[in-house]
Amino acid sequence: MKKTVVINIVGLTERLIGEHTPFIQTFLEKGTTNYIKPVLPAVTCTAQSTYLTGKWPEDHGIVGNGWYFKEECEVKFWRQSNKLVQAPKIWEKLKEQDKDFTCANLFWWYNMYSSVDYSVTPRPNYLADGRKIPDVYSHPAKLRDTLQDSLGRFPLFNFWGPKTSIKSSRWIADAAMETDKLYDPTLTLVYLPHLDYNLQRYGHDFSIISKDLNEIDAVVKDLADHYESQNANVVLLSEYGITDVHRPIHLNRLLRENGYIQIREERGLELLDAGASKAFAVADHQVCHIYVKDKSELETIKSLIANVNGVEQVFQKTELNQVHLNHERSGDLIAIADKNSWFTYYFWNDDKKAPDFARMVDIHKKPGYDPVEMFTDPKDKMVMLKVIWKLLKKKLGFRTVLDIIPLDARLIKGSHGRIPESVKDYPILISNNNSYQEEKEIEAIEVFHILEQHINQLS
């Protein structure tokens, strides 16, 4: 089998490759390129599971970055167990073909308790006093200490939140190369999230994102040079393209106004009570799952949502075969935003009653995705002093919360999840191996077979 590395450069599209990415531009010109028609929803967990199984979401079950867990009556995002993926993965198939095949997974999602040979994934320590300590989970367990002794502690706060930077992608890349030196896996999967950040914050404002493009280009070059020195196949891959938006859509507020949402009030703040609600929306970028308790209300709710400015399509359960989302985890309705819009999880009408986690980076408590977590309040000129003071209090053992995230969804200028109009905004697959047939456009499930071909047949 042929040694192969797959470098997942989040958000990379043809539109972004050029003067600010000189290495990737040269890599593209020398290699072969496929444009990938995105899976729906075009979000991290769904795209990665589709690539790694060669199956649609209706088969592997990852219908978004999160969904409503009906048995628990809770919305949960960013779960980590690989057991949630309900289809065989590429490394499992290849292990059956060759007992010597090994795989390393650096930060692709659903990386815990999988059957890969070597894995590293973010896993902070949540201490009893309220502190969150950056850390990773690894298999084998000693790999965690080996990497952090060599590279320093994983920069979790640069991986997500207002402090996002190239540091997290650089750490992951260095960890991949260290893991390669230790174990020499046949297949290595590397996740580089850096472009995700400012593309969502600012959209295609090249006066800002040119720096991000230069930074990720340098990291990719180091990785490619490392693996090409071993005569490995190098594949640059992305999950989705981020496009410009300007309109946030608050479907939960609409459902609340029409009597479908049930709210609990605790300490004067409001919480969405999904289990008691007649209908509620789980927002995930430009796609939204709507779960409806009384199915006789489906047509009414579908019509209500379809008439919202910025909603392009609404699918019922019976129509989900069209988009490969007919799975029990999917909503009873699925709404798709138009090219200018995206969905928030917001369910409160008065910011004074927003739950405490709304103003925090808290990806596990929010009943939907919240890109505004990448901002601090631009109206608060003292915000950094507040952060320093709050962190100092935490270190001294006092309980406090970092309630520094604004509640203004209009700050977001880029999003993804729907199928873009232009192929220039499609995810992309670029290989340094010219031995396989290049096609202009492929389906997302075909990535599996291209990767398999690289490992099995190309030399």
Coordinates of C-alpha atoms in Angstrom, one line a residue:
M1 CA 0.0 0.0 0.0
K2 CA 1.1 3.5 -0.8
K3 CA 1.9 6.0 2.1
T4 CA -0.7 8.8 1.8
V5 CA -1.5 12.0 3.8
V6 CA -4.8 13.8 3.5
I7 CA -4.5 17.5 4.5
N8 CA -8.0 18.9 5.3
I9 CA -7.7 22.6 4.7
V10 CA -11.0 23.9 6.0
G11 CA -12.8 26.3 3.7
L12 CA -10.3 26.1 0.8
T13 CA -11.8 26.7 -2.6
E14 CA -10.5 27.7 -6.1
R15 CA -11.6 31.3 -5.4
L16 CA -9.1 31.5 -2.6
I17 CA -6.1 30.0 -4.3
G18 CA -3.8 32.5 -6.0
E19 CA -1.3 35.1 -5.1
H20 CA -1.8 34.7 -1.3
T21 CA -1.3 30.9 -1.5
P22 CA 1.8 30.5 -3.7
F23 CA 2.6 27.0 -2.5
I24 CA -0.9 25.7 -2.9
Q25 CA -1.1 27.4 -6.3
T26 CA 2.0 25.6 -7.5
F27 CA 0.8 22.3 -6.0
L28 CA -2.5 22.7 -8.0
E29 CA -0.7 23.5 -11.2
K30 CA 1.5 20.4 -10.9
G31 CA -1.1 18.0 -9.7
T32 CA -4.7 16.8 -10.5
T33 CA -7.8 18.6 -9.2
N34 CA -11.4 17.6 -8.5
Y35 CA -14.2 20.0 -7.5
I36 CA -16.5 18.3 -5.0
K37 CA -20.2 19.0 -5.1
P38 CA -20.8 19.4 -1.3
V39 CA -22.8 17.0 0.7
L40 CA -25.9 18.6 2.4
P41 CA -25.4 20.0 4.9
A42 CA -21.9 21.2 3.9
V43 CA -20.6 21.2 7.5
T44 CA -17.7 19.7 9.2
C45 CA -19.1 16.5 10.8
T46 CA -21.3 15.6 7.8
A47 CA -18.6 16.2 5.2
Q48 CA -15.9 14.3 7.0
S49 CA -18.1 11.3 7.7
T50 CA -19.2 11.2 4.1
Y51 CA -15.6 11.3 2.9
L52 CA -14.5 8.6 5.3
T53 CA -17.3 6.2 4.7
G54 CA -18.3 6.8 1.0
K55 CA -21.9 6.9 2.2
W56 CA -24.5 9.6 2.4
P57 CA -25.8 11.0 5.7
E58 CA -29.0 8.8 5.3
D59 CA -26.6 5.9 5.8
H60 CA -23.9 7.1 8.1
G61 CA -26.2 9.1 10.3
I62 CA -24.2 12.3 10.8
V63 CA -26.9 14.7 9.7
G64 CA -25.1 17.8 11.0
N65 CA -22.6 19.0 13.6
G66 CA -25.4 18.2 16.0
W67 CA -29.0 17.1 16.3
Y68 CA -31.8 16.4 18.7
F69 CA -31.1 13.3 20.7
K70 CA -34.7 12.2 21.0
E71 CA -34.2 9.6 23.8
E72 CA -32.6 12.3 26.0
C73 CA -34.8 15.2 24.8
E74 CA -31.6 17.3 24.3
V75 CA -29.9 19.1 21.5
K76 CA -26.2 18.1 21.4
F77 CA -23.4 19.4 19.2
W78 CA -19.8 18.4 18.7
R79 CA -20.1 14.9 20.2
Q80 CA -16.8 12.9 19.9
S81 CA -17.5 9.2 20.0
N82 CA -16.8 7.4 16.7
K83 CA -19.6 5.0 17.6
L84 CA -22.1 7.7 16.4
V85 CA -20.9 7.1 12.8
Q86 CA -23.1 4.3 11.5
A87 CA -21.0 3.0 8.6
P88 CA -17.6 1.4 8.1
K89 CA -14.7 3.8 7.7
I90 CA -12.0 3.8 5.1
W91 CA -9.3 2.6 7.5
E92 CA -11.5 -0.4 8.5
K93 CA -11.8 -1.5 4.9
L94 CA -8.1 -1.1 4.3
K95 CA -7.2 -3.0 7.4
E96 CA -9.2 -6.0 6.1
Q97 CA -7.2 -5.9 2.9
D98 CA -3.7 -5.5 4.5
K99 CA -2.9 -6.4 8.1
D100 CA 0.1 -4.1 8.0
F101 CA -2.0 -1.0 7.1
T102 CA -2.1 1.7 9.8
C103 CA -3.9 5.0 10.1
A104 CA -3.3 8.2 12.1
N105 CA -6.1 10.7 12.6
L106 CA -5.1 14.2 13.7
F107 CA -8.2 16.2 14.7
W108 CA -10.7 14.9 12.2
W109 CA -14.0 14.7 14.1
Y110 CA -15.5 11.6 15.8
N111 CA -11.9 10.7 16.6
M112 CA -12.5 9.2 20.1
Y113 CA -12.7 5.4 20.5
S114 CA -12.4 4.8 16.8
S115 CA -10.4 1.9 15.3
V116 CA -7.6 4.0 13.9
D117 CA -4.2 3.1 15.2
Y118 CA -3.1 6.6 16.3
S119 CA -5.4 9.5 17.2
V120 CA -5.2 13.0 18.7
T121 CA -8.3 15.1 19.3
P122 CA -9.1 18.2 21.4
R123 CA -10.3 17.3 24.9
P124 CA -10.1 20.0 27.5
N125 CA -10.1 19.3 31.2
Y126 CA -13.1 20.8 33.0
L127 CA -12.1 21.4 36.6
A128 CA -14.5 21.5 39.6
D129 CA -13.8 25.2 40.2
G130 CA -15.1 26.1 36.7
R131 CA -11.8 26.3 34.9
K132 CA -11.2 24.8 31.5
I133 CA -7.7 23.6 30.9
P134 CA -6.5 23.1 27.3
D135 CA -5.7 19.4 26.6
V136 CA -6.0 16.6 24.0
Y137 CA -7.1 13.0 24.1
S138 CA -4.9 10.5 22.3
H139 CA -4.6 6.9 21.4
P140 CA -2.2 5.4 22.5
A141 CA -2.6 7.5 25.7
K142 CA 1.1 8.1 26.0
L143 CA 1.1 10.0 22.6
R144 CA -0.7 12.9 24.3
D145 CA 2.2 13.4 26.7
T146 CA 4.8 12.8 24.1
L147 CA 3.4 15.5 21.8
Q148 CA 2.7 18.1 24.5
D149 CA 6.2 17.5 26.0
S150 CA 7.6 18.3 22.6
L151 CA 5.3 20.9 21.2
G152 CA 3.8 22.5 24.3
R153 CA 0.2 22.2 25.5
F154 CA -2.3 22.3 22.6
P155 CA -3.5 25.9 22.2
L156 CA -7.2 25.2 22.7
F157 CA -8.2 28.9 22.9
N158 CA -6.6 29.5 19.5
F159 CA -8.6 26.6 18.1
W160 CA -12.0 28.2 18.7
G161 CA -13.3 31.5 20.2
P162 CA -12.2 35.1 20.0
K163 CA -8.5 34.2 20.1
T164 CA -8.5 31.9 17.1
S165 CA -5.2 32.0 15.2
I166 CA -2.7 30.0 13.1
K167 CA -1.3 28.6 16.3
S168 CA -3.8 25.8 16.5
S169 CA -3.3 24.6 12.9
R170 CA 0.4 24.9 13.3
W171 CA 0.3 22.7 16.4
I172 CA -1.8 20.1 14.7
A173 CA 0.6 20.1 11.7
D174 CA 3.6 19.7 13.9
A175 CA 1.8 16.9 15.8
A176 CA 1.1 15.1 12.6
M177 CA 4.8 15.2 11.6
E178 CA 5.8 14.0 15.0
T179 CA 3.3 11.2 14.9
D180 CA 4.6 10.2 11.5
K181 CA 8.2 10.1 12.8
L182 CA 7.1 7.9 15.7
Y183 CA 4.8 5.4 13.9
D184 CA 5.1 5.9 10.1
P185 CA 1.4 5.3 9.4
T186 CA 0.2 4.3 6.0
L187 CA -2.6 6.9 6.0
T188 CA -2.5 10.1 7.9
L189 CA -5.5 12.5 8.2
V190 CA -4.7 16.0 9.2
Y191 CA -7.3 18.8 10.0
L192 CA -6.2 22.4 9.6
P193 CA -9.1 24.7 10.6
H194 CA -7.4 28.1 10.3
L195 CA -9.3 29.5 7.2
D196 CA -12.6 28.8 8.9
Y197 CA -12.2 31.7 11.4
N198 CA -11.9 35.0 9.5
L199 CA -13.9 33.7 6.5
Q200 CA -16.8 33.5 8.8
R201 CA -16.0 36.7 10.6
Y202 CA -15.3 38.8 7.5
G203 CA -16.3 36.8 4.4
H204 CA -14.2 37.3 1.2
D205 CA -12.6 40.5 2.4
F206 CA -9.1 39.9 1.0
S207 CA -7.7 42.9 2.8
I208 CA -8.1 40.9 5.9
I209 CA -8.0 37.2 4.9
S210 CA -4.9 37.5 2.7
K211 CA -2.9 37.2 6.0
D212 CA -4.8 34.0 6.9
L213 CA -4.2 32.6 3.4
N214 CA -0.4 33.3 3.6
E215 CA -0.3 31.6 7.1
I216 CA -2.1 28.4 6.1
D217 CA -0.1 28.2 2.9
A218 CA 3.1 28.1 4.9
V219 CA 1.8 25.3 7.2
V220 CA 0.6 23.3 4.2
K221 CA 4.0 23.6 2.5
D222 CA 5.8 22.3 5.6
L223 CA 3.4 19.3 5.8
A224 CA 3.7 18.6 2.0
D225 CA 7.5 18.9 2.0
H226 CA 7.7 16.4 5.0
Y227 CA 5.6 13.8 3.3
E228 CA 6.8 14.3 -0.2
S229 CA 10.4 13.7 1.1
Q230 CA 9.1 10.1 1.8
N231 CA 7.6 9.8 -1.7
A232 CA 4.1 9.8 -0.2
N233 CA 0.9 10.7 -2.0
V234 CA -0.2 14.1 -0.7
V235 CA -3.9 15.1 -1.0
L236 CA -5.2 18.6 -0.2
L237 CA -8.9 18.4 0.6
S238 CA -11.6 20.7 1.9
E239 CA -15.1 20.1 3.3
Y240 CA -17.0 23.2 2.1
G241 CA -16.6 26.7 0.7
I242 CA -17.6 29.7 2.8
T243 CA -19.5 32.5 1.0
D244 CA -20.6 36.0 1.9
V245 CA -23.7 36.5 4.0
H246 CA -25.4 39.4 5.6
R247 CA -28.8 38.2 6.9
P248 CA -29.2 36.1 10.1
I249 CA -32.5 34.2 10.4
H250 CA -34.0 33.5 13.8
L251 CA -36.3 30.6 13.3
N252 CA -36.7 29.8 17.0
R253 CA -38.0 33.3 17.6
L254 CA -40.5 32.8 14.9
L255 CA -41.6 29.5 16.3
R256 CA -41.9 31.1 19.8
E257 CA -44.0 33.9 18.5
N258 CA -46.4 31.3 17.1
G259 CA -46.7 29.3 20.3
Y260 CA -44.5 26.3 19.4
I261 CA -41.5 26.9 21.7
Q262 CA -41.7 26.1 25.4
I263 CA -39.4 28.3 27.6
R264 CA -38.1 27.6 31.1
E265 CA -37.1 30.6 33.2
E266 CA -34.3 30.1 35.7
R267 CA -32.7 32.8 37.8
G268 CA -34.5 35.3 35.5
L269 CA -32.9 33.9 32.4
E270 CA -34.6 31.8 29.6
L271 CA -33.8 28.3 28.4
L272 CA -35.2 26.4 25.5
D273 CA -37.1 23.4 26.7
A274 CA -36.8 21.1 23.7
G275 CA -38.6 18.2 25.2
A276 CA -41.7 20.2 26.1
S277 CA -41.8 22.2 22.9
K278 CA -44.3 21.6 20.1
A279 CA -41.6 22.5 17.6
F280 CA -38.1 24.0 17.7
A281 CA -35.2 24.6 15.3
V282 CA -31.6 23.3 15.5
A283 CA -29.6 25.8 13.5
D284 CA -26.4 24.6 11.8
H285 CA -24.9 27.4 9.7
Q286 CA -27.1 27.6 6.5
V287 CA -29.1 24.5 7.3
C288 CA -31.7 24.1 10.0
H289 CA -33.4 20.9 11.3
I290 CA -36.9 21.6 12.7
Y291 CA -38.3 18.9 15.0
V292 CA -42.1 18.8 15.3
K293 CA -43.9 16.9 18.0
D294 CA -47.4 16.9 16.5
K295 CA -47.1 15.8 12.9
S296 CA -50.5 17.2 12.0
E297 CA -48.8 20.7 12.4
L298 CA -46.1 19.9 9.7
E299 CA -47.8 21.7 6.8
T300 CA -48.6 24.8 8.9
I301 CA -45.1 25.0 10.2
K302 CA -43.5 24.4 6.8
S303 CA -45.6 27.2 5.3
L304 CA -44.7 29.5 8.2
I305 CA -40.9 28.9 7.7
A306 CA -41.1 28.9 3.9
N307 CA -42.4 32.5 4.0
V308 CA -39.5 33.8 6.0
N309 CA -37.2 36.2 4.1
G310 CA -33.9 34.4 3.5
V311 CA -35.3 30.8 3.5
E312 CA -34.8 29.2 0.1
Q313 CA -36.2 25.7 0.6
V314 CA -38.0 23.6 3.2
F315 CA -38.0 19.8 2.9
Q316 CA -40.4 17.5 4.7
K317 CA -39.4 14.1 6.0
T318 CA -41.0 12.5 3.0
E319 CA -38.8 14.6 0.6
L320 CA -35.5 14.0 2.3
N321 CA -34.5 11.2 0.0
Q322 CA -33.8 14.0 -2.6
V323 CA -31.0 15.3 -0.5
H324 CA -29.8 12.0 1.1
L325 CA -30.9 13.1 4.6
N326 CA -33.7 10.6 5.2
H327 CA -32.5 9.5 8.6
E328 CA -34.1 9.2 12.0
R329 CA -31.8 11.9 13.4
S330 CA -32.9 14.5 10.9
G331 CA -35.6 17.0 11.6
D332 CA -39.2 16.6 10.5
L333 CA -38.5 19.6 8.4
I334 CA -35.2 20.9 7.0
A335 CA -34.8 24.5 6.0
I336 CA -32.1 25.7 3.6
A337 CA -31.0 29.4 3.7
D338 CA -30.5 31.4 0.5
K339 CA -27.0 32.5 -0.5
N340 CA -27.2 35.7 1.6
S341 CA -28.5 34.2 4.8
W342 CA -27.7 31.8 7.7
F343 CA -29.6 30.5 10.8
T344 CA -29.0 31.4 14.4
Y345 CA -30.1 29.3 17.4
Y346 CA -31.4 32.4 19.2
F347 CA -34.7 31.8 21.0
W348 CA -35.0 34.8 23.4
N349 CA -36.6 38.1 22.5
D350 CA -35.0 40.2 25.2
D351 CA -31.2 40.1 25.5
K352 CA -31.5 40.7 29.2
K353 CA -33.1 37.3 29.5
A354 CA -30.6 35.4 27.2
P355 CA -29.1 32.4 29.0
D356 CA -25.7 32.9 30.6
F357 CA -24.1 30.6 28.1
A358 CA -25.2 32.8 25.2
R359 CA -22.4 35.3 26.1
M360 CA -19.8 32.6 26.5
V361 CA -17.8 30.2 24.3
D362 CA -19.9 27.2 25.2
I363 CA -20.3 24.8 22.2
H364 CA -21.9 22.0 24.3
K365 CA -24.7 24.0 26.0
K366 CA -26.0 25.9 23.1
P367 CA -28.9 24.2 21.2
G368 CA -27.3 25.1 17.8
Y369 CA -24.2 26.4 16.2
D370 CA -23.0 29.9 17.2
P371 CA -20.3 31.5 15.0
V372 CA -20.6 34.8 17.0
E373 CA -18.4 33.0 19.6
M374 CA -15.4 34.2 17.6
F375 CA -16.1 37.8 18.5
T376 CA -15.9 39.9 21.7
D377 CA -18.4 42.7 22.0
P378 CA -17.1 45.5 19.7
K379 CA -19.1 48.0 21.7
D380 CA -17.3 47.2 24.9
K381 CA -14.0 49.1 24.9
M382 CA -12.9 47.5 28.2
V383 CA -13.4 43.9 27.1
M384 CA -9.8 42.9 27.2
L385 CA -9.3 44.3 30.7
K386 CA -12.4 42.4 31.8
V387 CA -10.9 39.2 30.3
I388 CA -7.6 39.7 32.2
W389 CA -9.5 40.4 35.4
K390 CA -11.7 37.3 35.0
L391 CA -8.8 35.0 34.2
L392 CA -6.9 36.3 37.2
K393 CA -10.0 35.6 39.4
K394 CA -10.1 32.1 38.0
K395 CA -6.5 31.5 38.8
L396 CA -7.1 32.7 42.3
G397 CA -9.8 30.1 42.7
F398 CA -12.9 32.3 42.4
R399 CA -15.9 31.2 40.3
T400 CA -16.6 33.5 37.4
V401 CA -17.7 33.3 33.8
L402 CA -16.1 34.7 30.6
D403 CA -19.3 36.4 29.5
I404 CA -17.7 38.5 26.7
I405 CA -19.4 37.2 23.6
P406 CA -21.8 39.7 21.9
L407 CA -25.4 38.8 20.9
D408 CA -25.3 40.5 17.5
A409 CA -25.6 37.9 14.8
R410 CA -25.1 40.6 12.2
L411 CA -21.4 40.5 12.9
I412 CA -21.1 37.3 10.8
K413 CA -20.1 37.9 7.2
G414 CA -19.4 34.4 5.9
S415 CA -21.2 31.0 6.2
H416 CA -21.7 27.6 4.6
G417 CA -23.9 24.6 4.6
R418 CA -26.0 25.0 1.4
I419 CA -24.8 24.1 -2.1
P420 CA -23.1 27.3 -3.5
E421 CA -24.1 28.6 -7.0
S422 CA -20.5 28.6 -8.3
V423 CA -18.1 25.7 -8.6
K424 CA -15.4 28.2 -7.5
D425 CA -16.9 28.0 -4.0
Y426 CA -17.1 24.2 -4.0
P427 CA -14.7 22.2 -1.8
I428 CA -11.7 20.9 -3.6
L429 CA -9.4 17.8 -3.9
I430 CA -5.9 18.3 -5.2
S431 CA -3.4 15.5 -5.5
N432 CA 0.3 15.4 -6.2
N433 CA -0.3 12.1 -8.0
N434 CA -1.2 12.3 -11.7
S435 CA -2.0 8.6 -12.1
Y436 CA -5.7 8.8 -11.6
Q437 CA -8.3 10.4 -13.8
E438 CA -9.1 14.0 -13.1
E439 CA -12.8 15.0 -13.3
K440 CA -14.2 18.5 -13.2
E441 CA -16.8 17.7 -10.6
I442 CA -17.4 14.7 -8.3
E443 CA -19.9 13.8 -5.7
A444 CA -18.8 13.9 -2.0
I445 CA -19.1 10.2 -1.6
E446 CA -16.5 9.7 -4.4
V447 CA -13.8 11.2 -2.2
F448 CA -13.7 7.8 -0.4
H449 CA -12.9 5.9 -3.5
I450 CA -10.3 8.4 -4.7
L451 CA -8.5 8.1 -1.3
E452 CA -8.8 4.4 -1.5
Q453 CA -7.3 4.4 -5.0
H454 CA -4.3 6.5 -3.8
I455 CA -3.5 4.1 -1.0
N456 CA -4.2 0.9 -3.0
Q457 CA -3.1 1.4 -6.6
L458 CA -1.1 4.6 -7.2
S459 CA 2.6 4.5 -7.1

